[in-house]
């Protein structure tokens, strides 16, 4: 057997490769060990935090919206449980299929599907932000969806809250309504956190009324919740306690009495005989009413009819419903007590009487009324054909004699009338927190110059124009709230100023001390005597007397909305019921009571009601009776009344009742 010689060179090459391979493996293994050490030991905290970031996500927690309460603690606006269905687009590979499966459980309308797809598109840049599919589900519907959730990819359920108004349309003029954030709200959001809050399902912003004015206070402060998710983004645990707790909104305490508010809505919605059989009617009474406490300015009731149901806006309002509200000739979305400007008619005559006294006309001065007054070659008629005879100032108010005030108009200056009108609250806006308030018009030389500034030929004030103003016609307009303030100031001689918010949270506003009105108190006494005679001494509102139970003073007003039209068949002016509804006169009434110790003032306006004595006076009578019968000034009668205004009495009374 032949033995091969040992190949030293080959052995050396093999040993070198082995060493290199072993060294490489050692370096590689060392690198792996070092990397493991780096990841698991040296940089453990860093990567553990990143892992948690991928494992846990923060959700925005929508805070509970604050309640609104009336003066006795009754709920006006609150939040109640709302069962809703949500869709998280990132949790499903096929959105149409997920929706189709859901429809096997709860059917969706075409409009709901269209809105859902629109919302998904709008939130496409917001990862894992849920999109609301349906809300306000019944318990049976909610249970059925939860039972089938495992077979509904991307679908989840939630028990949220929705705004609720127990009194519905009765309170709509005050509270307004809430609604989902729109594109303008999103554009105006100060930061990304607020924008994200606006996108949350069920979140609503104040859009009108007190809901809008006090939205920040009522909204509260959003919180955060940390939830555990899978790699695909599906929530597997919501019990993690990391995050910030949402802070509920603040409670808003109002001066409103919900019982009186409901009564005011009832009397304004009831036909008091304005529409004889066979004549045109509006289908509903369009009007406004305001009741005030003259001592502290509390607005007890502020009603606009017809109203709208704010609960409709707490959900998704259909476009057809919204169009109906916005285009209705009765303007249900308009808060008429502050946004309706009406010629005050004869309710303005108290201010004309006060102006006359300040101009030197004695209350005992008599002017004869034959039913006609000639001035500047024009005939001006009194409302009563044949006239009232010779009347003094008190009787001019009692009988609402126009000719008396035509005589006054020739002896007073329009700027003086304007100054008195503003002193008593006309031409002003009051900070009630309600949007859309108008100031009305108090005519003066300056007002006319500004109004006709592009036409110098019309800037001169003509004496004949004053004849219209002194009887509350012509250019002068006022809101029902202003007329209620006027009545309160006449009744008290104080600068009574209305308010509707009594407290925010635990902080209550003290009762104000109103200043005394400028002018001679005796001038006010003549106006009060005239208003007493109107109601209680067979004046124009004798049918509205509350005697013998209560002594209420008031004044009727009937204001034209069109030029006088002659009926060719009779040769006389058309009666209101013979005209189309929108051409009929507005009916007004203002009042205060009790006469000897005033506590409440009110103003009622019935649009196109025809006559203040027939349409507005009886409504004010029934409303004021309800107010006076409930009068809580006697603590034994109603312990929740708090005349001191500190709020402590109210809180103590509430606590005492458990």
XYZ file of C-alpha atoms in Angstrom:
658
model
C 0.000 0.000 0.000
C 1.378 3.317 -1.084
C 1.182 6.263 1.431
C 0.617 9.778 0.044
C 2.928 12.403 1.382
C 1.293 14.956 3.784
C 0.204 18.177 1.951
C 1.367 20.837 4.346
C 0.295 23.690 2.110
C -3.264 22.378 1.812
C -3.523 21.843 5.559
C -2.370 25.361 6.168
C -5.016 26.780 3.804
C -7.783 24.766 5.518
C -6.726 25.941 8.971
C -6.738 29.547 7.776
C -10.288 29.255 6.368
C -11.470 27.591 9.548
C -10.031 30.383 11.608
C -11.592 33.026 9.417
C -14.965 31.296 9.486
C -14.822 30.805 13.211
C -13.787 34.393 13.705
C -16.597 35.626 11.490
C -19.094 33.513 13.337
C -17.741 34.795 16.601
C -18.052 38.420 15.430
C -21.553 37.798 14.097
C -22.617 36.080 17.278
C -21.059 38.857 19.307
C -22.970 41.417 17.250
C -26.192 39.564 17.860
C -25.455 39.341 21.567
C -24.555 43.037 21.654
C -27.734 43.934 19.740
C -29.831 41.860 22.085
C -28.114 43.512 25.037
C -28.676 46.941 23.461
C -32.356 46.283 22.800
C -33.244 44.370 25.937
C -30.989 45.913 28.563
C -29.381 49.221 27.663
C -32.313 50.661 25.663
C -35.067 48.666 27.346
C -36.965 51.706 28.623
C -36.930 53.400 25.223
C -38.255 50.425 23.290
C -40.698 49.420 25.994
C -42.228 52.881 25.690
C -42.409 52.550 21.906
C -44.008 49.151 22.226
C -46.583 50.586 24.581
C -47.230 53.408 22.129
C -48.028 50.821 19.476
C -50.057 48.745 21.893
C -51.993 51.544 23.557
C -53.875 54.396 21.942
C -55.493 57.409 23.539
C -59.115 58.176 22.867
C -60.832 61.506 23.410
C -63.509 61.291 26.098
C -66.383 63.665 25.403
C -67.417 65.468 28.615
C -70.978 65.515 29.855
C -72.685 68.775 28.875
C -73.840 70.905 31.790
C -77.506 71.147 32.733
C -79.768 74.189 32.604
C -82.164 74.662 35.507
C -85.075 77.007 36.040
C -85.403 79.304 39.069
C -86.677 76.399 41.206
C -84.131 73.821 40.117
C -86.363 72.130 37.534
C -84.438 70.737 34.580
C -84.689 72.758 31.375
C -81.844 71.077 29.489
C -79.871 67.984 30.389
C -78.122 64.961 28.874
C -79.535 61.482 28.806
C -78.333 58.025 27.804
C -77.966 57.429 24.098
C -77.283 54.037 22.492
C -75.319 54.458 19.282
C -73.513 52.399 16.629
C -70.036 53.393 15.465
C -67.844 52.419 12.533
C -64.047 52.556 12.602
C -62.968 52.394 8.932
C -59.455 51.125 9.780
C -60.976 48.082 11.492
C -62.503 46.664 8.321
C -61.113 45.775 4.907
C -64.466 46.234 3.222
C -66.630 49.115 4.451
C -69.616 48.434 2.101
C -69.670 44.806 3.226
C -69.620 45.858 6.902
C -72.506 48.211 6.314
C -74.438 45.529 4.431
C -73.996 43.082 7.329
C -75.138 45.745 9.788
C -78.267 46.373 7.743
C -79.254 42.765 8.327
C -79.675 43.771 11.981
C -80.811 47.404 11.818
C -81.899 48.825 8.450
C -80.390 52.113 7.265
C -82.177 54.609 5.079
C -80.599 55.906 1.888
C -80.077 59.267 3.579
C -78.296 57.621 6.526
C -76.000 55.699 4.198
C -75.210 58.851 2.234
C -74.402 60.750 5.417
C -72.286 57.872 6.715
C -70.133 57.737 3.589
C -69.773 61.515 3.662
C -68.602 61.411 7.274
C -66.121 58.641 6.502
C -64.626 60.768 3.740
C -64.472 63.815 6.004
C -62.579 61.888 8.704
C -60.242 59.945 6.432
C -57.205 61.859 7.742
C -58.062 61.109 11.363
C -56.861 57.593 12.123
C -59.129 55.416 14.255
C -61.661 58.219 14.782
C -65.069 56.504 14.969
C -67.849 57.537 12.611
C -71.387 57.543 13.965
C -73.674 55.222 12.029
C -76.875 55.525 14.086
C -77.857 56.977 17.423
C -80.819 56.898 19.787
C -81.289 53.167 19.293
C -83.860 51.272 21.300
C -82.595 48.759 23.844
C -83.731 45.881 21.610
C -81.834 47.268 18.614
C -78.758 47.953 20.734
C -78.809 44.424 22.171
C -79.237 42.842 18.739
C -76.194 44.662 17.373
C -74.068 43.738 20.383
C -75.043 40.084 20.028
C -73.763 40.055 16.419
C -70.674 42.229 16.904
C -68.184 39.384 16.303
C -69.564 39.088 12.759
C -69.580 42.837 12.121
C -66.013 43.926 11.305
C -65.346 47.603 11.978
C -68.612 48.009 13.890
C -68.727 48.873 17.580
C -71.348 50.131 20.000
C -71.243 52.860 22.587
C -73.427 54.164 25.385
C -73.117 57.917 25.026
C -75.227 60.930 25.885
C -77.496 63.217 23.916
C -79.034 66.572 24.764
C -82.578 66.456 26.069
C -85.087 69.247 26.685
C -88.073 68.055 28.765
C -90.198 71.071 27.807
C -89.459 70.854 24.086
C -90.758 73.722 21.990
C -91.991 75.652 25.048
C -88.416 76.580 25.874
C -86.890 76.759 22.393
C -86.752 80.567 22.245
C -84.415 80.584 25.249
C -82.218 77.506 25.042
C -81.807 77.447 21.255
C -80.301 74.130 20.237
C -77.078 72.149 19.802
C -75.687 70.553 16.678
C -72.714 68.689 15.288
C -69.620 70.687 14.398
C -69.642 71.835 10.804
C -66.794 72.817 8.501
C -66.768 76.363 9.870
C -66.472 75.099 13.445
C -63.593 72.825 12.441
C -61.844 75.663 10.624
C -62.182 77.914 13.686
C -60.887 75.305 16.150
C -57.918 76.789 18.005
C -55.865 73.603 18.088
C -55.778 69.983 16.971
C -57.090 68.739 20.325
C -60.268 70.779 19.969
C -60.642 69.748 16.347
C -60.356 66.101 17.381
C -63.019 66.670 20.046
C -65.334 68.190 17.452
C -65.001 65.023 15.326
C -66.056 62.660 18.097
C -69.366 60.830 17.620
C -72.144 62.401 19.614
C -70.290 65.634 20.346
C -72.537 68.674 19.959
C -71.845 72.401 19.985
C -74.222 75.151 21.015
C -75.682 76.605 17.814
C -78.375 78.996 19.011
C -79.672 80.696 22.154
C -78.118 80.086 25.557
C -76.629 76.829 24.281
C -74.473 78.938 21.952
C -73.743 81.864 24.276
C -72.594 79.648 27.145
C -71.198 76.804 25.045
C -67.735 76.970 26.634
C -69.117 76.752 30.176
C -71.668 74.062 29.325
C -69.249 71.992 27.237
C -66.837 71.104 30.040
C -63.317 69.815 29.467
C -62.550 66.804 27.311
C -60.613 63.910 28.807
C -58.533 61.069 27.425
C -58.761 57.298 27.810
C -55.988 54.845 27.041
C -57.180 51.674 25.303
C -55.260 48.506 24.383
C -55.395 47.577 20.699
C -54.192 44.802 18.423
C -51.651 45.282 15.640
C -54.620 45.803 13.301
C -55.969 48.531 15.531
C -58.956 46.710 17.090
C -59.662 47.601 20.714
C -59.210 44.637 23.044
C -59.299 46.384 26.437
C -60.785 49.712 27.578
C -60.057 49.312 31.272
C -56.678 50.978 31.294
C -56.856 53.893 33.751
C -54.134 55.998 32.200
C -55.340 59.349 30.821
C -57.145 62.460 31.988
C -60.647 62.379 33.345
C -63.229 64.421 31.429
C -64.664 67.300 33.450
C -68.424 67.792 33.039
C -69.832 71.135 31.974
C -71.066 73.760 34.387
C -74.702 74.014 35.421
C -76.532 77.130 34.245
C -79.266 78.419 36.568
C -81.877 80.571 34.860
C -84.511 83.011 36.067
C -87.192 81.245 34.032
C -90.190 79.621 35.699
C -91.012 76.594 33.536
C -94.648 76.572 34.710
C -95.172 80.184 33.627
C -93.178 79.548 30.456
C -95.532 76.693 29.584
C -98.573 78.840 30.405
C -97.286 81.644 28.178
C -96.789 79.187 25.322
C -100.281 77.814 25.871
C -102.064 81.184 25.782
C -100.068 82.275 22.733
C -100.910 79.052 20.904
C -104.649 79.165 21.625
C -107.152 80.833 19.294
C -108.910 83.542 21.297
C -111.414 84.173 18.530
C -109.222 86.143 16.118
C -110.229 84.011 13.177
C -114.006 83.878 12.636
C -115.298 80.874 10.753
C -114.757 81.226 7.050
C -111.860 83.686 7.320
C -108.209 83.063 6.577
C -105.970 82.073 9.457
C -102.228 81.402 9.656
C -102.578 77.803 10.832
C -100.891 78.693 14.124
C -100.657 81.780 16.303
C -97.481 83.748 15.659
C -96.502 85.892 18.595
C -94.332 86.623 21.588
C -94.677 87.123 25.322
C -92.314 88.320 28.040
C -92.917 88.323 31.803
C -90.478 90.094 34.137
C -89.965 90.513 37.861
C -89.777 94.304 38.161
C -87.871 94.143 41.454
C -84.773 92.325 40.243
C -85.213 92.160 36.464
C -85.621 88.371 36.356
C -87.222 87.201 33.124
C -89.869 84.756 34.321
C -91.025 83.757 30.846
C -89.846 84.515 27.332
C -91.881 82.763 24.667
C -92.012 82.781 20.888
C -94.718 80.948 18.961
C -94.774 78.802 17.055
C -91.571 77.299 18.399
C -89.451 74.377 17.311
C -88.484 71.253 19.184
C -84.800 71.547 20.163
C -84.714 67.776 20.719
C -84.846 67.384 16.940
C -81.466 69.117 16.683
C -79.910 66.929 19.368
C -80.171 64.194 16.738
C -79.556 64.507 13.016
C -82.077 66.919 11.532
C -83.324 65.980 8.102
C -82.876 68.524 5.330
C -86.620 68.589 4.652
C -87.406 69.353 8.297
C -84.774 72.071 8.414
C -86.071 73.593 5.177
C -89.597 73.592 6.576
C -88.487 75.465 9.703
C -86.409 78.005 7.803
C -89.007 78.817 5.150
C -92.148 78.872 7.295
C -93.970 82.243 7.113
C -94.485 81.969 10.870
C -90.694 81.981 11.471
C -90.447 79.329 14.219
C -86.654 79.701 14.368
C -86.903 83.430 15.140
C -86.829 84.441 18.796
C -89.575 87.039 18.417
C -89.327 88.554 21.929
C -85.877 89.930 21.097
C -85.631 89.698 17.302
C -89.135 90.736 16.319
C -89.394 94.500 15.751
C -92.989 95.770 15.759
C -94.592 99.186 15.696
C -95.646 99.549 19.358
C -98.928 101.230 18.480
C -100.808 102.785 21.377
C -98.568 101.125 23.982
C -96.193 103.989 23.091
C -98.703 106.589 24.323
C -97.482 106.395 27.934
C -94.109 107.659 26.719
C -95.812 110.395 24.714
C -97.764 111.391 27.837
C -94.568 111.575 29.893
C -92.907 113.646 27.163
C -95.936 115.967 27.067
C -95.692 116.602 30.812
C -91.970 117.300 30.569
C -92.756 119.740 27.742
C -95.131 121.634 30.028
C -98.525 120.182 29.074
C -100.601 119.762 32.220
C -102.295 116.384 32.744
C -105.551 118.269 33.272
C -105.358 119.967 29.861
C -108.178 118.765 27.623
C -108.085 118.387 23.882
C -111.291 117.889 21.930
C -111.633 114.834 19.718
C -114.216 114.758 16.940
C -112.638 111.732 15.318
C -110.577 113.812 12.877
C -107.513 116.058 13.107
C -106.348 118.325 10.292
C -102.676 119.138 10.033
C -100.658 120.358 7.052
C -103.629 119.970 4.759
C -104.034 116.293 5.650
C -106.765 114.585 7.619
C -105.664 112.294 10.449
C -108.304 110.021 11.934
C -108.833 108.773 15.445
C -109.476 105.058 15.730
C -112.981 105.835 17.001
C -115.320 107.304 14.437
C -117.156 110.268 15.950
C -114.350 110.864 18.423
C -114.042 110.867 22.216
C -115.027 114.439 22.973
C -112.815 116.490 25.284
C -110.315 114.274 27.151
C -107.507 114.917 29.611
C -104.268 112.942 29.822
C -105.468 110.034 31.978
C -108.607 109.612 29.870
C -106.558 109.867 26.683
C -104.786 106.710 27.806
C -107.974 105.094 29.075
C -109.703 105.506 25.716
C -106.488 105.491 23.630
C -107.517 108.711 21.902
C -105.355 109.386 18.853
C -106.481 112.994 18.362
C -105.301 113.889 21.876
C -101.796 112.802 20.917
C -101.942 114.530 17.541
C -102.377 117.720 19.548
C -99.449 116.720 21.758
C -97.311 116.118 18.648
C -97.651 119.777 17.634
C -96.286 120.857 21.021
C -93.338 118.507 21.587
C -90.062 117.872 19.776
C -89.201 114.562 18.157
C -85.769 114.495 19.783
C -87.421 114.902 23.183
C -89.708 111.957 22.439
C -86.677 109.902 21.393
C -84.825 110.738 24.604
C -87.775 109.645 26.752
C -88.256 106.447 24.730
C -84.625 105.453 25.205
C -84.823 106.309 28.901
C -87.580 103.705 29.234
C -85.740 100.959 27.348
C -86.656 101.360 23.689
C -83.882 101.419 21.114
C -81.635 99.286 23.354
C -80.219 95.793 23.448
C -80.023 93.892 26.720
C -77.372 91.309 27.487
C -79.424 88.156 27.952
C -77.059 85.820 26.141
C -79.538 85.364 23.289
C -78.350 85.934 19.742
C -80.248 87.838 17.090
C -81.416 90.654 19.351
C -82.381 93.864 17.540
C -82.547 97.376 18.945
C -85.603 98.519 17.026
C -85.964 102.126 15.865
C -86.423 105.258 17.935
C -86.859 108.024 15.342
C -85.052 111.319 15.795
C -83.439 113.917 13.588
C -80.092 112.156 13.891
C -81.647 108.805 13.071
C -83.238 110.224 9.916
C -79.998 111.863 8.797
C -78.205 108.546 9.153
C -81.002 106.570 7.539
C -81.208 108.822 4.487
C -77.547 109.815 4.353
C -77.399 108.945 0.630
C -80.412 111.146 -0.120
C -80.003 114.640 1.389
C -83.485 115.697 0.235
C -85.094 113.284 2.730
C -82.972 114.159 5.744
C -85.177 116.924 7.142
C -87.565 115.901 9.925
C -91.063 117.175 9.171
C -93.504 118.007 12.003
C -96.165 115.871 10.350
C -93.997 112.782 10.937
C -94.232 113.339 14.680
C -97.989 112.718 14.505
C -97.323 109.101 13.574
C -94.598 108.580 16.165
C -96.621 109.810 19.190
C -99.203 107.062 18.581
C -96.545 104.400 18.066
C -96.702 104.252 14.286
C -94.467 105.568 11.540
C -90.808 104.679 11.844
C -90.817 103.673 15.525
C -90.380 99.942 16.241
C -89.731 97.973 19.400
C -89.311 94.409 20.574
C -91.627 92.673 23.064
C -88.717 92.562 25.526
C -88.296 96.332 25.274
C -92.018 96.826 25.861
C -91.837 94.648 28.990
C -88.873 96.702 30.218
C -90.804 99.898 29.481
C -93.714 98.642 31.592
C -91.391 97.644 34.428
C -89.750 101.077 34.460
C -93.086 102.886 34.396
C -94.303 100.678 37.254
C -91.272 101.198 39.490
C -89.606 104.429 38.422
C -86.347 102.451 38.368
C -83.918 101.556 35.587
C -85.065 97.929 35.592
C -82.768 95.806 33.423
C -83.692 92.239 32.406
C -81.582 89.174 33.047
C -82.122 85.522 32.286
C -79.044 83.796 33.789
C -79.109 83.714 37.576
C -76.012 81.653 38.239
C -73.163 79.709 36.655
C -72.131 76.692 38.673
C -72.153 77.524 42.373
C -71.802 81.247 41.712
C -75.061 83.193 41.875
C -75.524 86.819 40.951
C -76.716 89.169 43.664
C -80.006 90.968 43.129
C -79.234 94.327 41.552
C -80.110 97.697 43.023
C -81.563 99.697 40.167
C -81.047 103.428 39.885
C -83.974 105.834 39.901
C -85.111 107.010 36.490
C -84.474 110.613 35.560
C -87.548 112.812 35.506
C -90.436 113.798 37.755
C -92.027 110.809 39.560
C -95.433 112.497 39.261
C -95.224 112.152 35.497
C -94.964 108.396 35.923
C -97.904 108.416 38.284
C -100.119 109.906 35.562
C -99.015 107.148 33.167
C -99.790 104.528 35.814
C -103.216 106.034 36.471
C -103.971 105.913 32.783
C -102.931 102.254 32.558
C -105.101 101.443 35.573
C -108.073 103.146 33.925
C -107.511 101.174 30.696
C -108.109 97.879 32.510
C -110.115 98.613 35.633
C -112.270 101.651 34.741
C -113.947 100.479 31.540
C -111.133 101.490 29.262
C -110.064 99.752 26.070
C -109.031 96.606 27.976
C -111.955 96.244 30.366
C -112.391 92.614 29.306
C -108.857 91.916 30.568
C -109.428 93.031 34.157
C -108.402 90.655 36.957
C -110.593 92.382 39.529
C -111.539 91.610 42.232
C -108.709 89.078 42.693
C -105.867 91.266 41.430
C -105.481 94.831 40.214
C -103.540 94.847 36.958
C -102.760 98.010 34.978
C -102.178 97.776 31.238
C -102.357 99.340 27.828
C -103.639 98.016 24.530
C -101.953 98.602 21.200
C -102.999 97.976 17.600
C -100.401 98.739 14.962
C -100.942 98.830 11.229
C -98.680 96.863 8.928
C -100.092 98.363 5.718
C -101.765 101.525 4.481
C -105.464 101.965 5.135
C -107.519 100.232 2.460
C -111.136 101.083 1.568
C -113.581 98.296 0.841
C -115.285 99.354 -2.438
C -118.402 97.414 -1.493
C -119.006 99.365 1.719
C -116.995 102.553 1.218
C -115.382 101.940 4.622
C -111.965 100.597 5.590
C -111.577 96.823 5.433
C -112.102 95.004 8.698
C -109.078 92.960 9.748
C -110.755 89.604 9.194
C -111.607 90.692 5.627
C -107.924 91.088 4.764
C -105.293 88.426 4.073
C -103.664 87.341 7.311
C -100.332 89.070 6.650
C -102.070 92.422 6.049
C -103.931 92.486 9.357
C -102.903 94.735 12.232
C -100.566 93.502 14.944
C -102.090 93.231 18.424
C -100.130 94.336 21.503
C -100.649 94.629 25.238
C -98.368 95.719 28.081
C -99.146 95.476 31.781
C -97.848 95.430 35.325
C -99.312 94.108 38.590
C -100.213 94.439 41.368
C -101.047 98.086 40.785
C -100.345 99.285 44.345
C -97.150 97.287 44.794
C -95.807 96.296 41.357
C -93.984 93.005 41.157
C -94.456 91.767 37.580
C -94.575 93.329 34.129
C -95.451 91.699 30.842
C -95.733 92.356 27.136
C -97.719 90.295 24.632
C -97.618 90.631 20.851
C -99.872 88.661 18.483
C -98.743 89.062 14.912
C -101.672 90.129 12.715
C -104.015 89.486 15.627
C -106.133 92.452 14.573
C -106.844 94.177 17.889
C -104.857 94.626 21.072
C -108.005 94.622 23.207
C -109.319 91.391 21.657
C -106.198 89.362 20.839
C -103.371 90.490 23.135
C -105.180 91.763 26.242
C -107.053 88.541 27.127
C -103.875 86.522 26.673
C -101.951 88.856 28.972
C -104.818 88.629 31.467
C -104.657 84.835 31.615
C -100.879 84.853 31.743
C -100.654 87.432 34.516
C -103.319 85.604 36.518
C -101.147 82.499 36.439
C -98.118 84.542 37.513
C -99.926 86.249 40.385
C -101.586 83.067 41.605
C -98.214 81.368 41.765
C -96.506 84.443 43.206
C -93.820 82.862 45.391
C -92.987 85.965 47.442
C -94.498 84.251 50.470
C -91.790 81.779 51.633
C -94.416 79.582 53.264
C -96.059 79.183 49.872
C -92.912 78.342 47.970
C -89.677 77.798 49.942
C -87.564 77.669 46.792
C -88.039 81.370 46.105
C -84.894 83.372 46.747
C -85.595 87.123 46.746
C -82.280 87.922 48.401
C -80.472 86.792 45.291
C -77.523 85.283 47.152
C -78.223 81.805 45.894
C -77.679 80.463 49.397
C -81.424 80.378 50.086
C -82.055 78.417 46.923
C -79.291 75.899 47.579
C -80.372 75.433 51.183
C -83.973 74.909 50.110
C -82.954 72.336 47.522
C -80.815 70.489 50.052
C -83.644 70.643 52.574
C -85.910 68.871 50.129
C -83.377 66.141 49.607
